[in-house]
mmCIF file of C-alpha atoms in Angstrom:
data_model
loop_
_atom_site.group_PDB
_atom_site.id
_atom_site.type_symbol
_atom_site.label_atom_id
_atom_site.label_comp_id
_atom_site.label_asym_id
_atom_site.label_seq_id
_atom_site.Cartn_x
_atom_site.Cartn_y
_atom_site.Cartn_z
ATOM 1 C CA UNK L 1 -3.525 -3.567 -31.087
ATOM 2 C CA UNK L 2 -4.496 -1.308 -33.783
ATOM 3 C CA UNK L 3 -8.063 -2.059 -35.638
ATOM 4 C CA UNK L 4 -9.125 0.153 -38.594
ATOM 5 C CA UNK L 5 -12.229 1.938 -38.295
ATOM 6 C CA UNK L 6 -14.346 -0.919 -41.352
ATOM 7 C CA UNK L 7 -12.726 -3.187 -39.333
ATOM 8 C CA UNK L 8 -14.078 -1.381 -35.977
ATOM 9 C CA UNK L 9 -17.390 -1.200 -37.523
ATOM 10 C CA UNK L 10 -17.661 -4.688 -38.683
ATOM 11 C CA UNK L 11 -16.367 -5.916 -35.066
ATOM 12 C CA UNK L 12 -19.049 -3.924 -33.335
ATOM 13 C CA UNK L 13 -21.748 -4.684 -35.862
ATOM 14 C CA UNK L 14 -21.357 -8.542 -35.640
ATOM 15 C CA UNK L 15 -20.948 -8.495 -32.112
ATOM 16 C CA UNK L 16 -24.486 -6.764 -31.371
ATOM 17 C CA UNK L 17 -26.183 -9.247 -33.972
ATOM 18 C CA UNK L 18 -24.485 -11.824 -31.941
ATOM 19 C CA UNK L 19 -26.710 -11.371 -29.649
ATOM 20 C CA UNK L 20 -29.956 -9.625 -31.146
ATOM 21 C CA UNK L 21 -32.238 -11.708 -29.401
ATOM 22 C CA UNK L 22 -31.255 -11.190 -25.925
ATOM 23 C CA UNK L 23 -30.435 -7.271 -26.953
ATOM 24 C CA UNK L 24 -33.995 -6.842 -28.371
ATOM 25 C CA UNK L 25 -35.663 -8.740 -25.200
ATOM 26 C CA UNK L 26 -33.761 -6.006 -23.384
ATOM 27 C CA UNK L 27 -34.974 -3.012 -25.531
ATOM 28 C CA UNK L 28 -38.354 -4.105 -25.189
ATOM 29 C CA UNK L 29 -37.892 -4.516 -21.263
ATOM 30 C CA UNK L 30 -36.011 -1.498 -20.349
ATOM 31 C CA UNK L 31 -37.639 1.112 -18.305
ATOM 32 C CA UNK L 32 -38.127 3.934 -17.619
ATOM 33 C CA UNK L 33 -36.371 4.845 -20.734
ATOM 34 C CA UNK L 34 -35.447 2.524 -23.538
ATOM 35 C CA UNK L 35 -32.039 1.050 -24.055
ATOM 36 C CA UNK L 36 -29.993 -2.065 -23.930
ATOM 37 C CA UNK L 37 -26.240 -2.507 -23.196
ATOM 38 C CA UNK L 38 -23.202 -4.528 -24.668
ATOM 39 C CA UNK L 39 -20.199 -5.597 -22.814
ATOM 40 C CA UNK L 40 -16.907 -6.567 -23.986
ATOM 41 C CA UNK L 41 -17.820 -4.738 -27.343
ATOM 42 C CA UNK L 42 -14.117 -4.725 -29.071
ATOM 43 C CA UNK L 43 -10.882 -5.920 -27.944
ATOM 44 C CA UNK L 44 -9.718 -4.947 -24.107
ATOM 45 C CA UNK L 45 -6.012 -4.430 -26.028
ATOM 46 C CA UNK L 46 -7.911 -1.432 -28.237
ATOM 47 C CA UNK L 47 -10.116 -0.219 -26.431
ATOM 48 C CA UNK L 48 -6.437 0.738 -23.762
ATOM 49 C CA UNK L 49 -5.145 1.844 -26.631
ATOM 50 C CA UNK L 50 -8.385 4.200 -26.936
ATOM 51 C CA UNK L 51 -8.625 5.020 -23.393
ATOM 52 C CA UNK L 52 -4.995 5.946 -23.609
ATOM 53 C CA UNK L 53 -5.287 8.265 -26.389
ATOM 54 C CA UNK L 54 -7.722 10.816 -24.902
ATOM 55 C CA UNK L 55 -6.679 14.235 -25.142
ATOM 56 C CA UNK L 56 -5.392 16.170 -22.041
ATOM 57 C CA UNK L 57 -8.597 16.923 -20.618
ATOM 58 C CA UNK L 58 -7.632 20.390 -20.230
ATOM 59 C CA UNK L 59 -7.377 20.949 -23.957
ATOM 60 C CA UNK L 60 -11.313 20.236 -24.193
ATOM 61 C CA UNK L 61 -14.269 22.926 -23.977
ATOM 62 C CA UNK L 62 -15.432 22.763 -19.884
ATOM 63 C CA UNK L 63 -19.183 23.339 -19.797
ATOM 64 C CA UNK L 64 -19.634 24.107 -16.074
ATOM 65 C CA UNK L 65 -22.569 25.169 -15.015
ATOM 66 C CA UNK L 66 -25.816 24.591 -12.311
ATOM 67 C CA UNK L 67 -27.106 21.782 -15.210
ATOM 68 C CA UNK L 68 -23.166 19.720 -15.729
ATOM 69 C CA UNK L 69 -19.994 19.714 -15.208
ATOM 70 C CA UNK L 70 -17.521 17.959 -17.860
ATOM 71 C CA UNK L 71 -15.148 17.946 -20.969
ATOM 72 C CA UNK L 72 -15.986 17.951 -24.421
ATOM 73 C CA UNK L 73 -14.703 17.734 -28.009
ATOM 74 C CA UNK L 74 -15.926 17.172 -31.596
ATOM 75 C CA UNK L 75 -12.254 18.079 -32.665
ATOM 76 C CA UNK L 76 -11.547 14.812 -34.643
ATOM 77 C CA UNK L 77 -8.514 16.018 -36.687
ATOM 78 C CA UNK L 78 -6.839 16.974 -32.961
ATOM 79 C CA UNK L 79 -7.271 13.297 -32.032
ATOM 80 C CA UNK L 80 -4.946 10.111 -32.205
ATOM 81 C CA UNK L 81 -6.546 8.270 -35.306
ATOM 82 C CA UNK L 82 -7.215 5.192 -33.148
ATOM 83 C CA UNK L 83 -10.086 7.436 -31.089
ATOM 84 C CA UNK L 84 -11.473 9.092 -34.095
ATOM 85 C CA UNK L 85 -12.082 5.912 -35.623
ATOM 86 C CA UNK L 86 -13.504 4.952 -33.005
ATOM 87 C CA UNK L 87 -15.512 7.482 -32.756
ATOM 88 C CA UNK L 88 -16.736 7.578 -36.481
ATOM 89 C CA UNK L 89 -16.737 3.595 -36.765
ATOM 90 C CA UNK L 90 -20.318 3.906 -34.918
ATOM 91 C CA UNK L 91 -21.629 6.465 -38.123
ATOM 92 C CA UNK L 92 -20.912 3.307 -40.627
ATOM 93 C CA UNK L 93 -24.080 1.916 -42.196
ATOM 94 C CA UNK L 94 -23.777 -1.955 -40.695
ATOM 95 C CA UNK L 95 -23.813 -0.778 -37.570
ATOM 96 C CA UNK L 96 -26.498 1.551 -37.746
ATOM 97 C CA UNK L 97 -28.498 -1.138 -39.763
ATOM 98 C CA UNK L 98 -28.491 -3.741 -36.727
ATOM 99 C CA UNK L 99 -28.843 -0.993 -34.217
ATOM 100 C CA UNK L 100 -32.058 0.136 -36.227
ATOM 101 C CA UNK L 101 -33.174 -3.683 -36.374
ATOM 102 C CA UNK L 102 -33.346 -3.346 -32.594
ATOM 103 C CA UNK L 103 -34.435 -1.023 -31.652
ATOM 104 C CA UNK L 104 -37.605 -1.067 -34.810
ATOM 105 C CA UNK L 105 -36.725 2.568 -35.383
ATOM 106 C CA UNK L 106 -36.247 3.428 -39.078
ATOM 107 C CA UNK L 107 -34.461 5.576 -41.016
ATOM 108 C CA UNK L 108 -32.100 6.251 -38.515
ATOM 109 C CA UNK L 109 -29.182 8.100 -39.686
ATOM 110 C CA UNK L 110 -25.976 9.512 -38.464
ATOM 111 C CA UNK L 111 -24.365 12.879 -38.037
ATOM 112 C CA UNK L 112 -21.291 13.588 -39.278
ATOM 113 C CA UNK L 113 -21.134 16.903 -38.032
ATOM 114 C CA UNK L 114 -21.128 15.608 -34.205
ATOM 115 C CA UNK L 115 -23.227 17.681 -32.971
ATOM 116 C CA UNK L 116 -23.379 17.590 -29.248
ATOM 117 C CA UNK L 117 -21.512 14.015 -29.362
ATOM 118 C CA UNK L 118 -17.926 13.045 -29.434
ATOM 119 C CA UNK L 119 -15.439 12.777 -26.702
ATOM 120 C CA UNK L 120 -16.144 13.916 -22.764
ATOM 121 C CA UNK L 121 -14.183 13.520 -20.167
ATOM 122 C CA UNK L 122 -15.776 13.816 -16.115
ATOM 123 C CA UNK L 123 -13.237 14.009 -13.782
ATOM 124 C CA UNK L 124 -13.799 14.266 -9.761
ATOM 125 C CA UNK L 125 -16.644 16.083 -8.634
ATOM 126 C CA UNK L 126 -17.735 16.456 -12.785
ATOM 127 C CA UNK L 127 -21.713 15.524 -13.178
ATOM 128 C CA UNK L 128 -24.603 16.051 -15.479
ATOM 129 C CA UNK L 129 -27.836 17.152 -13.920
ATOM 130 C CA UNK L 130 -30.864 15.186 -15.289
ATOM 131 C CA UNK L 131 -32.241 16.181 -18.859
ATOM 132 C CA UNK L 132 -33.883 15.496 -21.950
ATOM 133 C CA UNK L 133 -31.675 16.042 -25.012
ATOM 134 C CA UNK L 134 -32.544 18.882 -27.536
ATOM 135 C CA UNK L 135 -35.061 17.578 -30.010
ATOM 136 C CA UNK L 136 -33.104 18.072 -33.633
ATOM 137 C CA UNK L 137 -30.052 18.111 -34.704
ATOM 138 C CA UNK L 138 -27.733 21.380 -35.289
ATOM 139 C CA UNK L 139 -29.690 22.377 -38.552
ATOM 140 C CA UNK L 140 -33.339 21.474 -36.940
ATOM 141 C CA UNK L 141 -34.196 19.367 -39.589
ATOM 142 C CA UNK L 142 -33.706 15.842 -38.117
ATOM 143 C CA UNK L 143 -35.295 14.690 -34.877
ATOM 144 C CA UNK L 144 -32.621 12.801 -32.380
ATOM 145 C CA UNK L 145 -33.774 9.144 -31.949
ATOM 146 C CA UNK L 146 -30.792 7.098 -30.380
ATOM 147 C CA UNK L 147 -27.755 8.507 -28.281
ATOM 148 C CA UNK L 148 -24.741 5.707 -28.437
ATOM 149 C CA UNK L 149 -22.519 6.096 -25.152
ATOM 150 C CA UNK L 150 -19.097 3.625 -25.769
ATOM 151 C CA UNK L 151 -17.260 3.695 -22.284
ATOM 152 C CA UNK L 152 -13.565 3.435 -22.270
ATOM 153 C CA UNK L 153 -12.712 3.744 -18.585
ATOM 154 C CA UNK L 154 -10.266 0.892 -17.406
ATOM 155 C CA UNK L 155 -11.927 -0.647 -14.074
ATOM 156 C CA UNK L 156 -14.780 1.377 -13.779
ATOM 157 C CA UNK L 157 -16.560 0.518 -10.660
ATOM 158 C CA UNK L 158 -20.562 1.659 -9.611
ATOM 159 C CA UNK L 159 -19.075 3.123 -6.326
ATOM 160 C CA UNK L 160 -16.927 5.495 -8.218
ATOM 161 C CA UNK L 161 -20.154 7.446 -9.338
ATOM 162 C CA UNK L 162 -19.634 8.847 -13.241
ATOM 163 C CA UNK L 163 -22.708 6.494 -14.194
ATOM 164 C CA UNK L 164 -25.521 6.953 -16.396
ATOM 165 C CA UNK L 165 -28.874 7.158 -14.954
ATOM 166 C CA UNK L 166 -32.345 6.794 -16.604
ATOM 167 C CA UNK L 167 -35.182 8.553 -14.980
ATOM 168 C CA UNK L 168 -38.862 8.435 -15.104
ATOM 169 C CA UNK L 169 -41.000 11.019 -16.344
ATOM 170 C CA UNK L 170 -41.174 12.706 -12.673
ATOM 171 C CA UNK L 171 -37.880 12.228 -11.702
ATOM 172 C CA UNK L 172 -38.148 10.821 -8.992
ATOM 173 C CA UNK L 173 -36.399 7.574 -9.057
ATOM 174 C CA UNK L 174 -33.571 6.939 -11.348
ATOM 175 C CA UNK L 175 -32.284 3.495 -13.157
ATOM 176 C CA UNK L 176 -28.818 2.911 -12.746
ATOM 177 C CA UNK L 177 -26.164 1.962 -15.637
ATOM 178 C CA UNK L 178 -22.515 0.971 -14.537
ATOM 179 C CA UNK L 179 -20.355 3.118 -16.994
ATOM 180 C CA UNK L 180 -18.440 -0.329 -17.375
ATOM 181 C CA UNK L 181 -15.493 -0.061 -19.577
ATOM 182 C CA UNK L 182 -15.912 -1.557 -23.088
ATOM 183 C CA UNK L 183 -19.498 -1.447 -22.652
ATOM 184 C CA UNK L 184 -22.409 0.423 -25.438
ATOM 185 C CA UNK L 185 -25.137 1.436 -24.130
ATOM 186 C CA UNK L 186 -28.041 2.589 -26.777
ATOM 187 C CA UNK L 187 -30.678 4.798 -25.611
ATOM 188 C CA UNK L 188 -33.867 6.103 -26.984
ATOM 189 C CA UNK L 189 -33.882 10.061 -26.785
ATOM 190 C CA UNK L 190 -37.404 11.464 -26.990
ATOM 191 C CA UNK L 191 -39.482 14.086 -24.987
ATOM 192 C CA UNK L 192 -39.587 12.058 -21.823
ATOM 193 C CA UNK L 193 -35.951 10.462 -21.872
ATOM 194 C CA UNK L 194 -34.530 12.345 -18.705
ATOM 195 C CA UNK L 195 -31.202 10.812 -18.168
ATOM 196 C CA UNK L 196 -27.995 12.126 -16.119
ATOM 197 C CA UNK L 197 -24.750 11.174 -15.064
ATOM 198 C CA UNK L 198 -24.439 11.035 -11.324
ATOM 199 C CA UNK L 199 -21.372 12.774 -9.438
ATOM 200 C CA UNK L 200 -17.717 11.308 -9.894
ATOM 201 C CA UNK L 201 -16.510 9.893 -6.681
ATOM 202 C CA UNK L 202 -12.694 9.266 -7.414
ATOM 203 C CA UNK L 203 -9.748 10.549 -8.932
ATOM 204 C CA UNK L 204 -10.020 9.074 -11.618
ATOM 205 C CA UNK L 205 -11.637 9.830 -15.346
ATOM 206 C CA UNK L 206 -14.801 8.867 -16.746
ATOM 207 C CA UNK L 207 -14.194 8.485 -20.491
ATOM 208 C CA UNK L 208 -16.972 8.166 -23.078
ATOM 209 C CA UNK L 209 -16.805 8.328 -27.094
ATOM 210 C CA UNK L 210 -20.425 9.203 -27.842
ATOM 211 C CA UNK L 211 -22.673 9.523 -31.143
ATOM 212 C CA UNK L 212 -26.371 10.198 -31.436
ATOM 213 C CA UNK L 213 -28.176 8.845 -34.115
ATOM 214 C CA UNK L 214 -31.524 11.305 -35.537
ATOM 215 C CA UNK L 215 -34.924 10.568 -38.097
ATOM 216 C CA UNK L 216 -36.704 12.614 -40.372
ATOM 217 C CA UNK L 217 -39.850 11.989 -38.011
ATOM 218 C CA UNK L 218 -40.082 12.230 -34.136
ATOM 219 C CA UNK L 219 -40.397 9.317 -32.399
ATOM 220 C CA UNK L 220 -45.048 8.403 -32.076
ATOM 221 C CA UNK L 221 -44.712 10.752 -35.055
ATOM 222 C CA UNK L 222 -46.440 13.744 -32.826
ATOM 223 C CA UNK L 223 -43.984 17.044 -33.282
ATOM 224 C CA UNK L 224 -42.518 18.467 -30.661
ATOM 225 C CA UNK L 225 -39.587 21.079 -30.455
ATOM 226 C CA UNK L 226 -36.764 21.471 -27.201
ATOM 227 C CA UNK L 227 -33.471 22.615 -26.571
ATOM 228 C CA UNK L 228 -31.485 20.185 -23.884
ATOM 229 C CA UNK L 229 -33.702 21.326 -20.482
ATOM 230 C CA UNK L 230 -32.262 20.494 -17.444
ATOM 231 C CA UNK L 231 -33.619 19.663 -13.956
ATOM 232 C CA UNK L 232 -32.562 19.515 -10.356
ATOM 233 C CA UNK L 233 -32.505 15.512 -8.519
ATOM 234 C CA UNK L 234 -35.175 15.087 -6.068
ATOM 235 C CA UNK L 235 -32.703 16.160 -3.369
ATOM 236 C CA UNK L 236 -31.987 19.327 -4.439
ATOM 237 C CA UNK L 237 -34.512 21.398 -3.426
ATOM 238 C CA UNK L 238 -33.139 24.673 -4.479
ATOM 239 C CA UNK L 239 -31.226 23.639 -7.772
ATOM 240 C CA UNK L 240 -34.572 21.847 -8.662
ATOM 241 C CA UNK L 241 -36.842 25.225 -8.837
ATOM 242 C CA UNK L 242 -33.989 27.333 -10.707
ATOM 243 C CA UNK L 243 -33.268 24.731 -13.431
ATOM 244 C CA UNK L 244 -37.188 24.189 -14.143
ATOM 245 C CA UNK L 245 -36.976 28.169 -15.032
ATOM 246 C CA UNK L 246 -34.161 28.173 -16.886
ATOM 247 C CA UNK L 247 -35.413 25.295 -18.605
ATOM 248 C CA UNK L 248 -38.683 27.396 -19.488
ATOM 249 C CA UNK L 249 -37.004 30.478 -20.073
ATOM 250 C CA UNK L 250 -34.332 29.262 -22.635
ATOM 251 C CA UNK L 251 -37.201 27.187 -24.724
ATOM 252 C CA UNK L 252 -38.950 30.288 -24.632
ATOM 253 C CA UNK L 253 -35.799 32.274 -26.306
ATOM 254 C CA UNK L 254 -35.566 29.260 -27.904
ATOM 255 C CA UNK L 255 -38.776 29.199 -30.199
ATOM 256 C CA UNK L 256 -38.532 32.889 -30.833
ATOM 257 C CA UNK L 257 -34.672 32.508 -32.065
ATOM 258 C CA UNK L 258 -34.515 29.162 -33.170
ATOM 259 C CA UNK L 259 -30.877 30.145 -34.997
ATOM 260 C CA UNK L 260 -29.517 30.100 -31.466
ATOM 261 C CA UNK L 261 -29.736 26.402 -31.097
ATOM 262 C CA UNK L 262 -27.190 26.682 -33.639
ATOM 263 C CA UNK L 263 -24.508 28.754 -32.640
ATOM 264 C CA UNK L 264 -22.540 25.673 -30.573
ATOM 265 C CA UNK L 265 -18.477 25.014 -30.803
ATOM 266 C CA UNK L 266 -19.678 21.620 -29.714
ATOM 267 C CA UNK L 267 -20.152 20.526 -33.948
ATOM 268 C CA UNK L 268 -18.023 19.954 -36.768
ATOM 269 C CA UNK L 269 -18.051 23.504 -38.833
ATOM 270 C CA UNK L 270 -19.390 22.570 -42.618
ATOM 271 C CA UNK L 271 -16.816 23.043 -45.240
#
């Protein structure tokens, strides 16, 4: 089945005011970090075809590290067109309307650049430590408000690990999301939103086509500046220590170079 991406866009935008009610009385709900979830989003026949179309995950950037392991891309022109519109069908203005209607955040925009979103790929023992995201977008202009995580796994099942988690502010107990394919899940991104994915379990890949949507103010209008800071699970008792200094260290650098939160592969270079 082949969908264009204004007809992607129009699909997904209808289908979440479908059911605004129940979406919003989730938003509203949702702790310890705000979000709601969509199932059957498109149709199962294109979102195979998307699944299917993911690069070689060797031909993405690894980021491996004490904070993550996974694959990444922003390389849009590299990718079948089917997963690039998919990708970009999330940036049109319907859908970021409704998801703004939501979620009562305003002015939301996205970013075509891609900065720190697009494609990853988690394979077997892949993870992503808890974190908060890094405060602005590439240029430091535009505070991020809303990341948009569209899973594309066939079958995905809780036990196979590769799912999001939502953490209070201590971390110290997390909320669970199935990374269920065809599902959305819209999260608020702020200060306090730790988040992580939690170790994959099977042989199998975890496959998400992300976006993050950003505002001209931060979110309780209060300014605040970070670069994504990691953190160690309560469990890890050495990890835990290390990442809360590297955490301080590189916002630190951070503030006295802010030009380094720039100089990422993971963005669409400006013409």
């Amino acid at each position: 089945m082949n969908l264009s991406r204004s007809e992607m866009s129009r699909l997904i935008a209808e289908k979440i005011s479908a059911n605004r009610r129940d979406l919003e009385l989730m938003w509203s709900d949702s702790k310890p970090v705000s979000h709601f979830f969509i199932d059957d989003l498109l149709p199962e026949d294109f979102c195979l075809n998307v699944a299917n179309s993911f690069p070689d995950p060797d031909k993405l950037m690894l980021k491996s590290s004490l904070r993550e392991r996974k694959r990444v891309s922003v390389n849009i022109n590299e990718y079948a067109p089917c997963l690039a519109d998919c990708l970009l069908a999330f940036q049109d203005q319907e859908v970021i309307e409704i998801v703004a209607e939501i979620t009562g955040l305003k002015e939301l925009e996205a970013d075509p650049s891609l900065y720190a979103s697009g494609i990853s790929v988690m394979s077997k023992g892949d993870f992503l430590n808890p974190h908060i995201d890094n405060s602005h977008d590439g240029d430091h202009v535009r505070y991020r408000a809303l990341n948009l995580l569209f899973y594309v796994s066939p079958d995905w099942r809780f036990e196979n690990g590769g799912n999001l988690e939502l953490w209070d502010e201590k971390i110290s107990q997390p909320h669970t999301v199935l990374s269920k394919f065809n599902r959305l899940v819209v999260m608020q991104t702020n200060r306090t939103s730790w988040h992580s994915v939690n170790k994959v379990l099977v042989d199998k890949s975890r496959r998400c086509v992300s976006n993050y949507y950003f505002a001209a103010t931060a979110p309780g209008e209060k300014e605040y500046s970070n670069i994504t800071s990691f953190a160690g699970r309560p469990e890890e008792l050495i990890k835990r220590p290390l990442l809360k200094m590297d955490a301080t260290v590189l916002n630190a650098v951070a503030k006295v170079f802010p030009q380094l939160t720039k100089m990422t592969k993971h963005r669409i270079k400006k013409p």
